[in-house]
PDB file of C-alpha atoms in Angstrom:
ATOM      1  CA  UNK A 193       7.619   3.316  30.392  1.00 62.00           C
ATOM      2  CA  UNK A 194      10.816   2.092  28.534  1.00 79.00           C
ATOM      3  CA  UNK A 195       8.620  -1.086  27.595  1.00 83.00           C
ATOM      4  CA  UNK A 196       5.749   0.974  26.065  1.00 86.00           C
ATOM      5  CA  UNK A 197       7.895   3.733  24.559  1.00 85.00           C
ATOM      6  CA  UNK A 198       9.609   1.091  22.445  1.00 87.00           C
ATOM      7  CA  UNK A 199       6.124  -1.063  21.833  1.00 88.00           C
ATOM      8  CA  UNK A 200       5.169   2.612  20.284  1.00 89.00           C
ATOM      9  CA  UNK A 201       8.010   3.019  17.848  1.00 89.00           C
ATOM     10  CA  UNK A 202       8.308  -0.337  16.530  1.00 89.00           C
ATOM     11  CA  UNK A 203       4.456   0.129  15.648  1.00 91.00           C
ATOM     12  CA  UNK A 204       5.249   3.165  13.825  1.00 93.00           C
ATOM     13  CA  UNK A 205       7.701   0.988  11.656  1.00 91.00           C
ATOM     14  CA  UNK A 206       4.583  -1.356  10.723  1.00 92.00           C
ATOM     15  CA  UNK A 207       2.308   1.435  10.816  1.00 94.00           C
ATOM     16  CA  UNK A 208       4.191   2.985   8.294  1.00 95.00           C
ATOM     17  CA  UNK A 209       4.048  -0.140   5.582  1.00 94.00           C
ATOM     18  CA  UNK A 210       0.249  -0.072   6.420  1.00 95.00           C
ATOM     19  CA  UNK A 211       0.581   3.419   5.114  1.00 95.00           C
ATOM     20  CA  UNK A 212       2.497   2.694   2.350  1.00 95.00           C
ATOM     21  CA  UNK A 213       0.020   0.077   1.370  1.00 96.00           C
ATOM     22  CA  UNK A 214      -3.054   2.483   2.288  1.00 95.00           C
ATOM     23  CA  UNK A 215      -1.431   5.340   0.281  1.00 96.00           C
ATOM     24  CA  UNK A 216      -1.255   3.519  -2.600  1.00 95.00           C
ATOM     25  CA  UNK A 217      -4.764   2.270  -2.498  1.00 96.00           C
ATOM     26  CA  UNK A 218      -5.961   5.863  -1.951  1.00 94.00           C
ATOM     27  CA  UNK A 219      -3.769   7.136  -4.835  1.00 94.00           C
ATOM     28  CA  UNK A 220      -5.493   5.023  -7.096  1.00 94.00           C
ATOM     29  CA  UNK A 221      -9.291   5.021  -5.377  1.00 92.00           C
ATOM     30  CA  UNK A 222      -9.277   8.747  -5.405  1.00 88.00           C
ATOM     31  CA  UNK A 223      -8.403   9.108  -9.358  1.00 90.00           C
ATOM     32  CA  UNK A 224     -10.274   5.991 -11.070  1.00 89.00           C
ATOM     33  CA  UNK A 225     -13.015   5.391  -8.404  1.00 87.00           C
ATOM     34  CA  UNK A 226     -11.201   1.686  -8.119  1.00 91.00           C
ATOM     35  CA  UNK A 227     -10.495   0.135  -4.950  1.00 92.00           C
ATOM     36  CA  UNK A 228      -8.271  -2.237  -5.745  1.00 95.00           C
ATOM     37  CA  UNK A 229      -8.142  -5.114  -3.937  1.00 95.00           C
ATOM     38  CA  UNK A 230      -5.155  -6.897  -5.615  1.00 96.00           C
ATOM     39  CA  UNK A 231      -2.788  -4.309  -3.709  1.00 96.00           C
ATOM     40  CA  UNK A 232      -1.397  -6.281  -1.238  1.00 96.00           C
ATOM     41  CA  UNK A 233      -0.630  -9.405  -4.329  1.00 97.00           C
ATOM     42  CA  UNK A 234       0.916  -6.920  -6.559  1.00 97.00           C
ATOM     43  CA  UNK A 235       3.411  -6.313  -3.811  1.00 97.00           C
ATOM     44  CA  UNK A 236       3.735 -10.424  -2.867  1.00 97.00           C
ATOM     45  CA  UNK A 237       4.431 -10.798  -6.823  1.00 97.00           C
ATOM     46  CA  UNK A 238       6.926  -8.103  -6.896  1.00 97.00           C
ATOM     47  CA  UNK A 239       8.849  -9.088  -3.875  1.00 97.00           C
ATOM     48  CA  UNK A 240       9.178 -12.930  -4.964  1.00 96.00           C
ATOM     49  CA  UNK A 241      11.067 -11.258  -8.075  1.00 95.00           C
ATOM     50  CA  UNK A 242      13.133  -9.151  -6.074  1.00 96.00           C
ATOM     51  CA  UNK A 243      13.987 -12.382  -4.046  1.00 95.00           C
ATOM     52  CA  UNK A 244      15.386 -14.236  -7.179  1.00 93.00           C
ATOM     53  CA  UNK A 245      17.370 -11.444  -8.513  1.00 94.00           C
ATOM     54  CA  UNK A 246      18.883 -11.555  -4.847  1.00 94.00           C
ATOM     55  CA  UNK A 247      19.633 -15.094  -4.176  1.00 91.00           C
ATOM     56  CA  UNK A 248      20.130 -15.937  -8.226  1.00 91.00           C
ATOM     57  CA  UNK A 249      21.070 -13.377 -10.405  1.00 91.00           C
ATOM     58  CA  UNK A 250      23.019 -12.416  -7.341  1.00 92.00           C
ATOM     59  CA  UNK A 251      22.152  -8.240  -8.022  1.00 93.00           C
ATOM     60  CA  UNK A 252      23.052  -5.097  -5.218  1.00 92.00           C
ATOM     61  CA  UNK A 253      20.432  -5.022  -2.945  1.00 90.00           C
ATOM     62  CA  UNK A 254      20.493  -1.415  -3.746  1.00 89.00           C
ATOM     63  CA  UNK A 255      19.217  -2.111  -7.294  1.00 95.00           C
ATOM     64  CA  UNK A 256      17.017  -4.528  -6.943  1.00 94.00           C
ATOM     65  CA  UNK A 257      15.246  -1.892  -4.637  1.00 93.00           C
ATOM     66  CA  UNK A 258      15.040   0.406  -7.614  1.00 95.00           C
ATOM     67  CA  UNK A 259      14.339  -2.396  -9.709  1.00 96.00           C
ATOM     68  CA  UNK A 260      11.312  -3.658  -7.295  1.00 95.00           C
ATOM     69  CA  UNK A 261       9.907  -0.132  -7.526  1.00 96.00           C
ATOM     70  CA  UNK A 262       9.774  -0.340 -11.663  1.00 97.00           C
ATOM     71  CA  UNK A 263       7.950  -3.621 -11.995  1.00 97.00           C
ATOM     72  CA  UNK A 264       5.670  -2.541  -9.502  1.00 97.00           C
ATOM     73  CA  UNK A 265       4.785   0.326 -11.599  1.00 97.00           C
ATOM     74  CA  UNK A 266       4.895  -1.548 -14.821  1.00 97.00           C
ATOM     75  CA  UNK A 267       2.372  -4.146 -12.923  1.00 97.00           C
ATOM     76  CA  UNK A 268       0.785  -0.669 -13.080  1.00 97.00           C
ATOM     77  CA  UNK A 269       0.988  -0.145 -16.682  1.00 96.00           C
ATOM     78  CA  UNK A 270      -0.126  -3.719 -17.844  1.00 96.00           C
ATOM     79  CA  UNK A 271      -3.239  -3.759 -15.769  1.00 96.00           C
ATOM     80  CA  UNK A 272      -4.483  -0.425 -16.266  1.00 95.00           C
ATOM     81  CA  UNK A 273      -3.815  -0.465 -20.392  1.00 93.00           C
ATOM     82  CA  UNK A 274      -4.912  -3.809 -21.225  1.00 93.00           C
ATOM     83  CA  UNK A 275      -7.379  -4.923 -18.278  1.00 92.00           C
ATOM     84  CA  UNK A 276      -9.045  -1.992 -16.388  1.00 92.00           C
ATOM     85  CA  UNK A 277      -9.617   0.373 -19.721  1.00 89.00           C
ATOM     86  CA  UNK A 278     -11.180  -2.500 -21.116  1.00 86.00           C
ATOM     87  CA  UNK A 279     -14.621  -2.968 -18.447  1.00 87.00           C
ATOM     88  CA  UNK A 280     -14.470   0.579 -17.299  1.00 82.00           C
ATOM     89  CA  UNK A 281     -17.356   1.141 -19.286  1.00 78.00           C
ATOM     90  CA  UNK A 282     -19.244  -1.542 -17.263  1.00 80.00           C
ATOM     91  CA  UNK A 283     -20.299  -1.663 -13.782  1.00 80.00           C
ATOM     92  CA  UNK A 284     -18.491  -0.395 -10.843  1.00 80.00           C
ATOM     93  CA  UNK A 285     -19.109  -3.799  -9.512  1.00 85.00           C
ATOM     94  CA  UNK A 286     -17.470  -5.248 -12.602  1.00 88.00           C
ATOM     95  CA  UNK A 287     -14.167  -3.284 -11.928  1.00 90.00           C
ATOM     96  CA  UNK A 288     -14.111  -4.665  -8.385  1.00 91.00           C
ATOM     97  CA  UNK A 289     -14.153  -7.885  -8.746  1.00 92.00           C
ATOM     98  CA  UNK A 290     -11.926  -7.676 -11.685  1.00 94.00           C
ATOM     99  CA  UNK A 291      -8.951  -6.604  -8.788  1.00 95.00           C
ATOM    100  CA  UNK A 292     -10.038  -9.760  -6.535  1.00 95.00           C
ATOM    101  CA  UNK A 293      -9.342 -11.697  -9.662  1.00 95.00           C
ATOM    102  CA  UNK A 294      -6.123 -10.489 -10.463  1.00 96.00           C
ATOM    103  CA  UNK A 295      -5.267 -10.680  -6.257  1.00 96.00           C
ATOM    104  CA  UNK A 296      -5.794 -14.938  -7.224  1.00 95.00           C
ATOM    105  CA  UNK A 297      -4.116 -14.613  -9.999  1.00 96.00           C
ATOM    106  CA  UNK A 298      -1.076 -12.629  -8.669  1.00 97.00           C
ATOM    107  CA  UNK A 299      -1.189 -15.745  -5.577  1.00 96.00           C
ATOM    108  CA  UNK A 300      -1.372 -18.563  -8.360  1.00 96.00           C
ATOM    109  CA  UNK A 301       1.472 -17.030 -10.564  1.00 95.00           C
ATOM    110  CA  UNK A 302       3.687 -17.210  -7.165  1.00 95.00           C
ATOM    111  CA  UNK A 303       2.632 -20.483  -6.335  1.00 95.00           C
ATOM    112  CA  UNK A 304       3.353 -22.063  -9.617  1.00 95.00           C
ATOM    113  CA  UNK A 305       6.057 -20.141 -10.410  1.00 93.00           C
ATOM    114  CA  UNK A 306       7.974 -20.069  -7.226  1.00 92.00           C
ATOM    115  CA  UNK A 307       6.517 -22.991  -4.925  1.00 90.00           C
ATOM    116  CA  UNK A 308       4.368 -22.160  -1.926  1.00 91.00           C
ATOM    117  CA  UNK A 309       7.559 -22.605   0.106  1.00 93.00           C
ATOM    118  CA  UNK A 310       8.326 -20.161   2.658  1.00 94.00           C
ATOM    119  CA  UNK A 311      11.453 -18.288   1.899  1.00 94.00           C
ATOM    120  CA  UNK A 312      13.690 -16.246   4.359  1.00 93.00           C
ATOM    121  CA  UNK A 313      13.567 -12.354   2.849  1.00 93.00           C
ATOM    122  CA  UNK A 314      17.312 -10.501   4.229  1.00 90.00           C
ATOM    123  CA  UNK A 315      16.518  -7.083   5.735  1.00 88.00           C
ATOM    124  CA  UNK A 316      17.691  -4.295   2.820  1.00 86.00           C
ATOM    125  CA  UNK A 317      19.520  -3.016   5.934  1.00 84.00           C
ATOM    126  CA  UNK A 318      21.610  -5.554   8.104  1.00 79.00           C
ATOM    127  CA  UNK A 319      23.827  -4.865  11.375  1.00 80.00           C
ATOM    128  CA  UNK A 320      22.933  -3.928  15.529  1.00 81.00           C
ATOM    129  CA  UNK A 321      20.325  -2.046  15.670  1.00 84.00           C
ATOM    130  CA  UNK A 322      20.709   1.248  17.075  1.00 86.00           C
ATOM    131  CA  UNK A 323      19.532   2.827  20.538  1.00 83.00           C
ATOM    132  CA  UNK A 324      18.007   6.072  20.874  1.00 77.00           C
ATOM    133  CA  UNK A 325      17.656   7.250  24.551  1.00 75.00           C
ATOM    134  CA  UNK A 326      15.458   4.593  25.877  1.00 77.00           C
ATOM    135  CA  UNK A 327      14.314   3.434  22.295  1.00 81.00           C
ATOM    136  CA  UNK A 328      16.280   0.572  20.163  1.00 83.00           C
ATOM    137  CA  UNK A 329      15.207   0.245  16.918  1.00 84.00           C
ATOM    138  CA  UNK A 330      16.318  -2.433  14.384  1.00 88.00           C
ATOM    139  CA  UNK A 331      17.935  -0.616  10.844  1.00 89.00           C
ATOM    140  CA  UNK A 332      15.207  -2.201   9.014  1.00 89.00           C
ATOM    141  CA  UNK A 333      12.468  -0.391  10.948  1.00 90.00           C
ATOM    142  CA  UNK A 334      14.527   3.106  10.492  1.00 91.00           C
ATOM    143  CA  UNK A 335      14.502   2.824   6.883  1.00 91.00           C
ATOM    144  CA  UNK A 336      10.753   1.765   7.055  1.00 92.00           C
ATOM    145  CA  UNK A 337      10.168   4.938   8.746  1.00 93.00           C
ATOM    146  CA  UNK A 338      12.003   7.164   6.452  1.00 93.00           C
ATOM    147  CA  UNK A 339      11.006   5.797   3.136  1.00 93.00           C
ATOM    148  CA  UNK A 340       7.289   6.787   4.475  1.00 93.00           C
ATOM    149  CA  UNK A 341       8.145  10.140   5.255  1.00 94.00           C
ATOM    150  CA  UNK A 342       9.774  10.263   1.668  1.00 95.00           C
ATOM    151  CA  UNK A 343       7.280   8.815   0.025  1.00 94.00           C
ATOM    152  CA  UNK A 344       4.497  10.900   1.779  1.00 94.00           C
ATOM    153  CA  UNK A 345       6.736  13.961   0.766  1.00 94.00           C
ATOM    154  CA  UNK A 346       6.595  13.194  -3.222  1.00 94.00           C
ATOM    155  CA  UNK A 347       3.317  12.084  -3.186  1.00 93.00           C
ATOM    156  CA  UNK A 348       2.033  15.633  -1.407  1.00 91.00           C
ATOM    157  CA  UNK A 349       4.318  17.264  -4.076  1.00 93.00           C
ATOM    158  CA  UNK A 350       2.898  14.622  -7.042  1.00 93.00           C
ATOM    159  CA  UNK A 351      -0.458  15.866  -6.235  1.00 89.00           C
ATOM    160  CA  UNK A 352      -0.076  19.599  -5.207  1.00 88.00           C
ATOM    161  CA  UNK A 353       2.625  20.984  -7.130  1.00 91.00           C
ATOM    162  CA  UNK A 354       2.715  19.097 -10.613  1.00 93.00           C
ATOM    163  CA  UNK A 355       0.014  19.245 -13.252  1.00 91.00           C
ATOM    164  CA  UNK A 356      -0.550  15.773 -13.305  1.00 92.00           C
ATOM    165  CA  UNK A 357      -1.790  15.708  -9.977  1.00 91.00           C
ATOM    166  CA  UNK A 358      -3.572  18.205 -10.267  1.00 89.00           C
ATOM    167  CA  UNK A 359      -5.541  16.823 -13.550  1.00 91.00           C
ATOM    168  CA  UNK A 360      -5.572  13.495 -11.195  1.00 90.00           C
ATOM    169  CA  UNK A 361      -7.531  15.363  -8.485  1.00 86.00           C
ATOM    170  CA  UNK A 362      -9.738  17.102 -11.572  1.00 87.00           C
ATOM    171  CA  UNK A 363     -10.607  13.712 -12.635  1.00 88.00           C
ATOM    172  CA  UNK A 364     -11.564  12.532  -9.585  1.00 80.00           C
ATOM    173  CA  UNK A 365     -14.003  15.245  -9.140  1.00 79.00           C
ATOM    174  CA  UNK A 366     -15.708  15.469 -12.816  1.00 81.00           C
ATOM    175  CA  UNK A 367     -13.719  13.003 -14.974  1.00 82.00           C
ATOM    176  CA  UNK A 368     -16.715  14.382 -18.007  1.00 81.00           C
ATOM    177  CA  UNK A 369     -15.642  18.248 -17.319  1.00 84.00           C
ATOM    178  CA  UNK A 370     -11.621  16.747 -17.159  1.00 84.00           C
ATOM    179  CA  UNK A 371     -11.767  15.032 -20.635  1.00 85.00           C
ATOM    180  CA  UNK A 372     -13.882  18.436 -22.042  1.00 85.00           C
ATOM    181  CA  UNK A 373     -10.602  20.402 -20.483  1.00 83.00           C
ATOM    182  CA  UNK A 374      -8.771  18.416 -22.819  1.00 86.00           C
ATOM    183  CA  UNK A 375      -7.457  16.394 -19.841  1.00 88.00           C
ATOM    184  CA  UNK A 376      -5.325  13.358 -21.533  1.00 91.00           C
ATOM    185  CA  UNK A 377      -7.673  10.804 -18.805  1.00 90.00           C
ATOM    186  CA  UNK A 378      -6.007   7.407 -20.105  1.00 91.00           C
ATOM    187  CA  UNK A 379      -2.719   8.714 -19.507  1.00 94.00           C
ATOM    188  CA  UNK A 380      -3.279  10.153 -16.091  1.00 94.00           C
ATOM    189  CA  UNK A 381      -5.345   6.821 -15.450  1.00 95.00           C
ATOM    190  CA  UNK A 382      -2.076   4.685 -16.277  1.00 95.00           C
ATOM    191  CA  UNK A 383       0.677   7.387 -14.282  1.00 96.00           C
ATOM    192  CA  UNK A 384      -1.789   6.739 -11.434  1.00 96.00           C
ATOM    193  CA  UNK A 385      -2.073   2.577 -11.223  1.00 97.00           C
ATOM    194  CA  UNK A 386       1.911   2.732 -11.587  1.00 97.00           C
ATOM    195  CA  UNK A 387       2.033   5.138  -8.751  1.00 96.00           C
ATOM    196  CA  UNK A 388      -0.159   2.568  -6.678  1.00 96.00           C
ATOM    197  CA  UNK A 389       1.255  -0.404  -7.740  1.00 97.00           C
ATOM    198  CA  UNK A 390       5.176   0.732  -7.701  1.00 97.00           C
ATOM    199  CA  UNK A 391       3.613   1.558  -3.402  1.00 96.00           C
ATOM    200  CA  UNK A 392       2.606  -1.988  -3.567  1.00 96.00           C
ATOM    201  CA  UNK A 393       6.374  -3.435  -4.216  1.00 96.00           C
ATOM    202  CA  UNK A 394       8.119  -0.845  -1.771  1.00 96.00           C
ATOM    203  CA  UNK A 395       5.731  -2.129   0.631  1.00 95.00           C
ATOM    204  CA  UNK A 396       6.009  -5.541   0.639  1.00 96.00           C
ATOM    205  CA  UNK A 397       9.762  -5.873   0.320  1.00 95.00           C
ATOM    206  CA  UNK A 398      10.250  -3.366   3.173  1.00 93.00           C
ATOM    207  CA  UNK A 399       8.041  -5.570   5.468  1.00 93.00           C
ATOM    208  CA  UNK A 400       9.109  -9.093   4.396  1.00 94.00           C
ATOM    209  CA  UNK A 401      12.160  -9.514   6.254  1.00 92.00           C
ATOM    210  CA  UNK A 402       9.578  -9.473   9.340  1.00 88.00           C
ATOM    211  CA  UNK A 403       7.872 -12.531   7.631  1.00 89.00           C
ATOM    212  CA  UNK A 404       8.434 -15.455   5.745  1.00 91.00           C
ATOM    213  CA  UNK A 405       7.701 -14.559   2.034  1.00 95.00           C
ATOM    214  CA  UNK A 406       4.963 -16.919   0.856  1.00 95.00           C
ATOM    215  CA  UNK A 407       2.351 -16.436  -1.691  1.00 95.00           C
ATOM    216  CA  UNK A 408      -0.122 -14.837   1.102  1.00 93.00           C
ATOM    217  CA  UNK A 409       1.716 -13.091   3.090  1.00 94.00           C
ATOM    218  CA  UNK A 410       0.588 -10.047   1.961  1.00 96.00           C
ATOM    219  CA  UNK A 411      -3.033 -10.779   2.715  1.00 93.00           C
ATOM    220  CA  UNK A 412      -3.693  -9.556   6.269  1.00 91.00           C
ATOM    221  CA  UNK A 413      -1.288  -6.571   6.316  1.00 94.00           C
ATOM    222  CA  UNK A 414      -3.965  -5.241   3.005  1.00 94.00           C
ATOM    223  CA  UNK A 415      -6.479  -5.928   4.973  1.00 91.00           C
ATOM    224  CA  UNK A 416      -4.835  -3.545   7.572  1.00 92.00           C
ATOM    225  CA  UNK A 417      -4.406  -0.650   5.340  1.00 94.00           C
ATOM    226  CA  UNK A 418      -8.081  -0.755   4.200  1.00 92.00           C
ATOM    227  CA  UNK A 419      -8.622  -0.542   8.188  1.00 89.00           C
ATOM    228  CA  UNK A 420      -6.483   2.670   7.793  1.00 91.00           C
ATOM    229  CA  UNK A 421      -8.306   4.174   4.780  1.00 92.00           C
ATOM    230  CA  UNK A 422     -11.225   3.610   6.671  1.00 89.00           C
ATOM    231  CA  UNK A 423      -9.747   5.330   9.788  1.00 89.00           C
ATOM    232  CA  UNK A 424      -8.066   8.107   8.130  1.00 90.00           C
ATOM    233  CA  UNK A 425     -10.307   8.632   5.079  1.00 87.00           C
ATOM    234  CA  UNK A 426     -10.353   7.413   2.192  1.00 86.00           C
ATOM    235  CA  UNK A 427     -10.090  10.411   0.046  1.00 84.00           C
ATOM    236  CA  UNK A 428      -7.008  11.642   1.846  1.00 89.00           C
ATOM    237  CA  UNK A 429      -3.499  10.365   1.298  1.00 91.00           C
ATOM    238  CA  UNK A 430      -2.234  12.515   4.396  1.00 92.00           C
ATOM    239  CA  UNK A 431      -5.528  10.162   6.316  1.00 92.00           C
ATOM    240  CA  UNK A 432      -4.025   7.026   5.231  1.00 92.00           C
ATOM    241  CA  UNK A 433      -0.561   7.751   6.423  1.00 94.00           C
ATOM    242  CA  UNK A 434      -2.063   8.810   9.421  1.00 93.00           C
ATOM    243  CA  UNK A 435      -4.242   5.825  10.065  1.00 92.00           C
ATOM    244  CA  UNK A 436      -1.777   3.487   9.026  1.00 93.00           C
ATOM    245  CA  UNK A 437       0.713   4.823  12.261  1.00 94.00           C
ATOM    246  CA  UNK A 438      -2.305   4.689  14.675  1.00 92.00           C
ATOM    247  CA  UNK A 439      -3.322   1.220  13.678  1.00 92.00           C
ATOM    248  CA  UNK A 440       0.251   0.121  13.988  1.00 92.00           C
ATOM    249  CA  UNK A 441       1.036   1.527  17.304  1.00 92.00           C
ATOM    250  CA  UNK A 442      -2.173   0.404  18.856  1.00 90.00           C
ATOM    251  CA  UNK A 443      -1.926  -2.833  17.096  1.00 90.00           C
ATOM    252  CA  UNK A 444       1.161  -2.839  19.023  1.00 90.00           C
ATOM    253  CA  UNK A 445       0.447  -1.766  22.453  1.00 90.00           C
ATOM    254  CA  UNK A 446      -2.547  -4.594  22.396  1.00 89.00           C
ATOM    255  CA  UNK A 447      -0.695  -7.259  21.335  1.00 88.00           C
ATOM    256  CA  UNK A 448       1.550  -6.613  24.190  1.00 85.00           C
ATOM    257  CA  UNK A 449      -0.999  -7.851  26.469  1.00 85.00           C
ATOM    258  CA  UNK A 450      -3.073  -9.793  24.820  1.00 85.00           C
ATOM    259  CA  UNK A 451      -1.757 -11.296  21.479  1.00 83.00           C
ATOM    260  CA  UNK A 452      -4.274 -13.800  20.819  1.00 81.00           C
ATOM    261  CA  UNK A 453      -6.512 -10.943  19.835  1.00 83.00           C
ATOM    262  CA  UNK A 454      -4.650  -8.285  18.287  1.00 78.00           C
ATOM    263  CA  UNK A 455      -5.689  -9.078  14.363  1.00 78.00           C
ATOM    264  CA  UNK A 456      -9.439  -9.152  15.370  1.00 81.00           C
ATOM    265  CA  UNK A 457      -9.090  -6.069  17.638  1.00 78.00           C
ATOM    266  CA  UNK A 458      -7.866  -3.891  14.727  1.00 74.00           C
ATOM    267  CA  UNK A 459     -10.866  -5.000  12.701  1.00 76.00           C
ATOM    268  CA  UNK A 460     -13.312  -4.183  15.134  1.00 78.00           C
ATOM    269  CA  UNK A 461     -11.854  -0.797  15.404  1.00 74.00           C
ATOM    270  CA  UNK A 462     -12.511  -0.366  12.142  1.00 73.00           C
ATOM    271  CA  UNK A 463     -15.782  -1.505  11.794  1.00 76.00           C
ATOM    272  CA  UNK A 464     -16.435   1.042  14.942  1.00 78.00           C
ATOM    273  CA  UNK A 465     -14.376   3.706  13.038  1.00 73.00           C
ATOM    274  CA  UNK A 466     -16.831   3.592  10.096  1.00 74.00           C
ATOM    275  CA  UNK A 467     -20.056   3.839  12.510  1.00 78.00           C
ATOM    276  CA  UNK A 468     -18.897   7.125  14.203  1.00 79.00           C
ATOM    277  CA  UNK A 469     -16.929   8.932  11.546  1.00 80.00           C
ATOM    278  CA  UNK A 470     -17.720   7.646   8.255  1.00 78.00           C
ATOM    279  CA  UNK A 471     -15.944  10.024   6.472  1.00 81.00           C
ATOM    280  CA  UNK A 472     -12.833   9.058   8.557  1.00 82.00           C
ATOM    281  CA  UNK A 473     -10.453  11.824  10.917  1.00 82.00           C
ATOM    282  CA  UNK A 474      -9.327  13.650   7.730  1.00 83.00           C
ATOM    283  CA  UNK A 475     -11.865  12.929   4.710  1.00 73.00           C
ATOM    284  CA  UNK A 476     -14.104  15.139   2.913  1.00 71.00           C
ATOM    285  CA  UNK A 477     -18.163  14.812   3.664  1.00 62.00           C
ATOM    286  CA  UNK A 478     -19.187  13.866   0.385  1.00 55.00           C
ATOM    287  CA  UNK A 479     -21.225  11.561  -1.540  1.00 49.00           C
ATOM    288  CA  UNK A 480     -18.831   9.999  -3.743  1.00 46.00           C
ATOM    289  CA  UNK A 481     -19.541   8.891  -7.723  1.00 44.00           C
ATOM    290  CA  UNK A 482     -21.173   5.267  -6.457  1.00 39.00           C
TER     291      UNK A 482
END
């Protein structure tokens, strides 16, 4: 019971960067009718930056956290002003594989600018880890867990309480009606890809001390937070946060016994998730704009 108690809650720590991930995904999905698939890269790309203002420039880890967060969301800026304004007029299509391009070019930039060499990442929180009853978690996975729960919290208040979100959540329904409100649409359309991407870099420096940061590490743990959009819905923030802690616990449980398939399970799950519930456990039945 001890074994499976503490299986649980160190899949709620990677659960919760697969929510992370999926949240920002969502964010941005929901408002522009984008899924972006570059995500995960954005994050890689961000993290290899906090890395050399760590080991060169030799700045707090405590800054470089904030620091991580602001070039995420000026990633944001950059793509959103002077890439994704520029085809939205185009095909949906054209906007999708616009993100897969800029997930190559994101691995390419690291690759030439960094080396492929794996690099050791230091945990933003060092020392024992700590035992709770039965439970012992590492530091790391404690502050994984409560930088969700914060994030979730100013997201739900982003979206609820300000009126930004709630011209984002206009937008997504009518963006014609929004921009005849007198809706400012470009500027809600940038606030929203630096939301997502500014996810992206908490993400993937929060789960990197787990890895070895290389240009692709990034890959299969997006791949993972699509399976929780698709689990939890992808319309709903509160869904992805929710499917991103069931895939990690259960992606933890199964790997306990049999590891060799615990990437491939997840998937399937997915695929099976999508079959029964399209709409996922806490999306809206709707026919979406495409």
């Amino acid at each position: 019971m001890n074994i499976l108690a503490n299986l649980a809650l160190r899949g709620l720590a990677t659960g919760a960067v697969y929510a992370l991930v999926g949240m920002g995904i969502v964010v941005i999905l929901q408002t522009t009718n984008v899924m972006n698939f570059a995500q995960g890269d954005t994050g890689m790309f961000v993290t290899y930056l906090a890395f050399f203002m760590i080991t060169t420039a030799k700045v707090p880890y405590s800054l470089v956290l904030i620091l991580t967060i602001v070039a995420g969301a000026l990633i944001g800026l950059i793509v959103e002003r002077f890439m994704m304004r520029s085809v939205r007029s185009q095909s949906h299509l054209s906007l999708i594989m616009l993100t897969l391009g800029l997930s190559l070019v994101f691995q390419g930039l690291a690759a030439f600018l960094f080396n492929t060499e794996p690099r050791l990442f230091p945990p933003l929180v060092a020392g024992d880890s700590i035992k709770l009853g039965p439970v012992v978690l590492s530091r790391q996975d404690i502050v994984v867990l409560l930088a969700t729960i914060i994030v979730f919290g100013v997201l739900y208040l982003f979206l609820y309480r300000t009126k930004q979100g709630a011209a984002a959540r206009s937008i997504s329904q009518d963006e014609y009606a929004a921009r005849v409100l007198g809706i400012p649409t470009p500027s809600i359309y940038m606030l929203v890809w630096a939301i997502g991407s500014a996810l992206a870099g908490l993400a993937a420096l929060l789960i990197v001390p787990r890895f070895s940061l290389e240009p692709s590490f990034m890959g299969l743990i997006q791949v993972k937070a699509f399976s929780a959009i698709v689990l939890g819905g992808m319309d709903s923030v509160f869904g992805a946060a929710i499917g991103g802690l069931i895939i990690g616990v259960v992606e933890n449980l199964v790997a306990y016994q049999f590891p060799a398939i615990k990437d491939s399970f997840m998937l399937i799950v997915g695929g099976i998730g999508l079959r029964v519930m399209p709409q996922g456990l806490f999306g809206k039945r709707q026919q979406r704009r495409f």
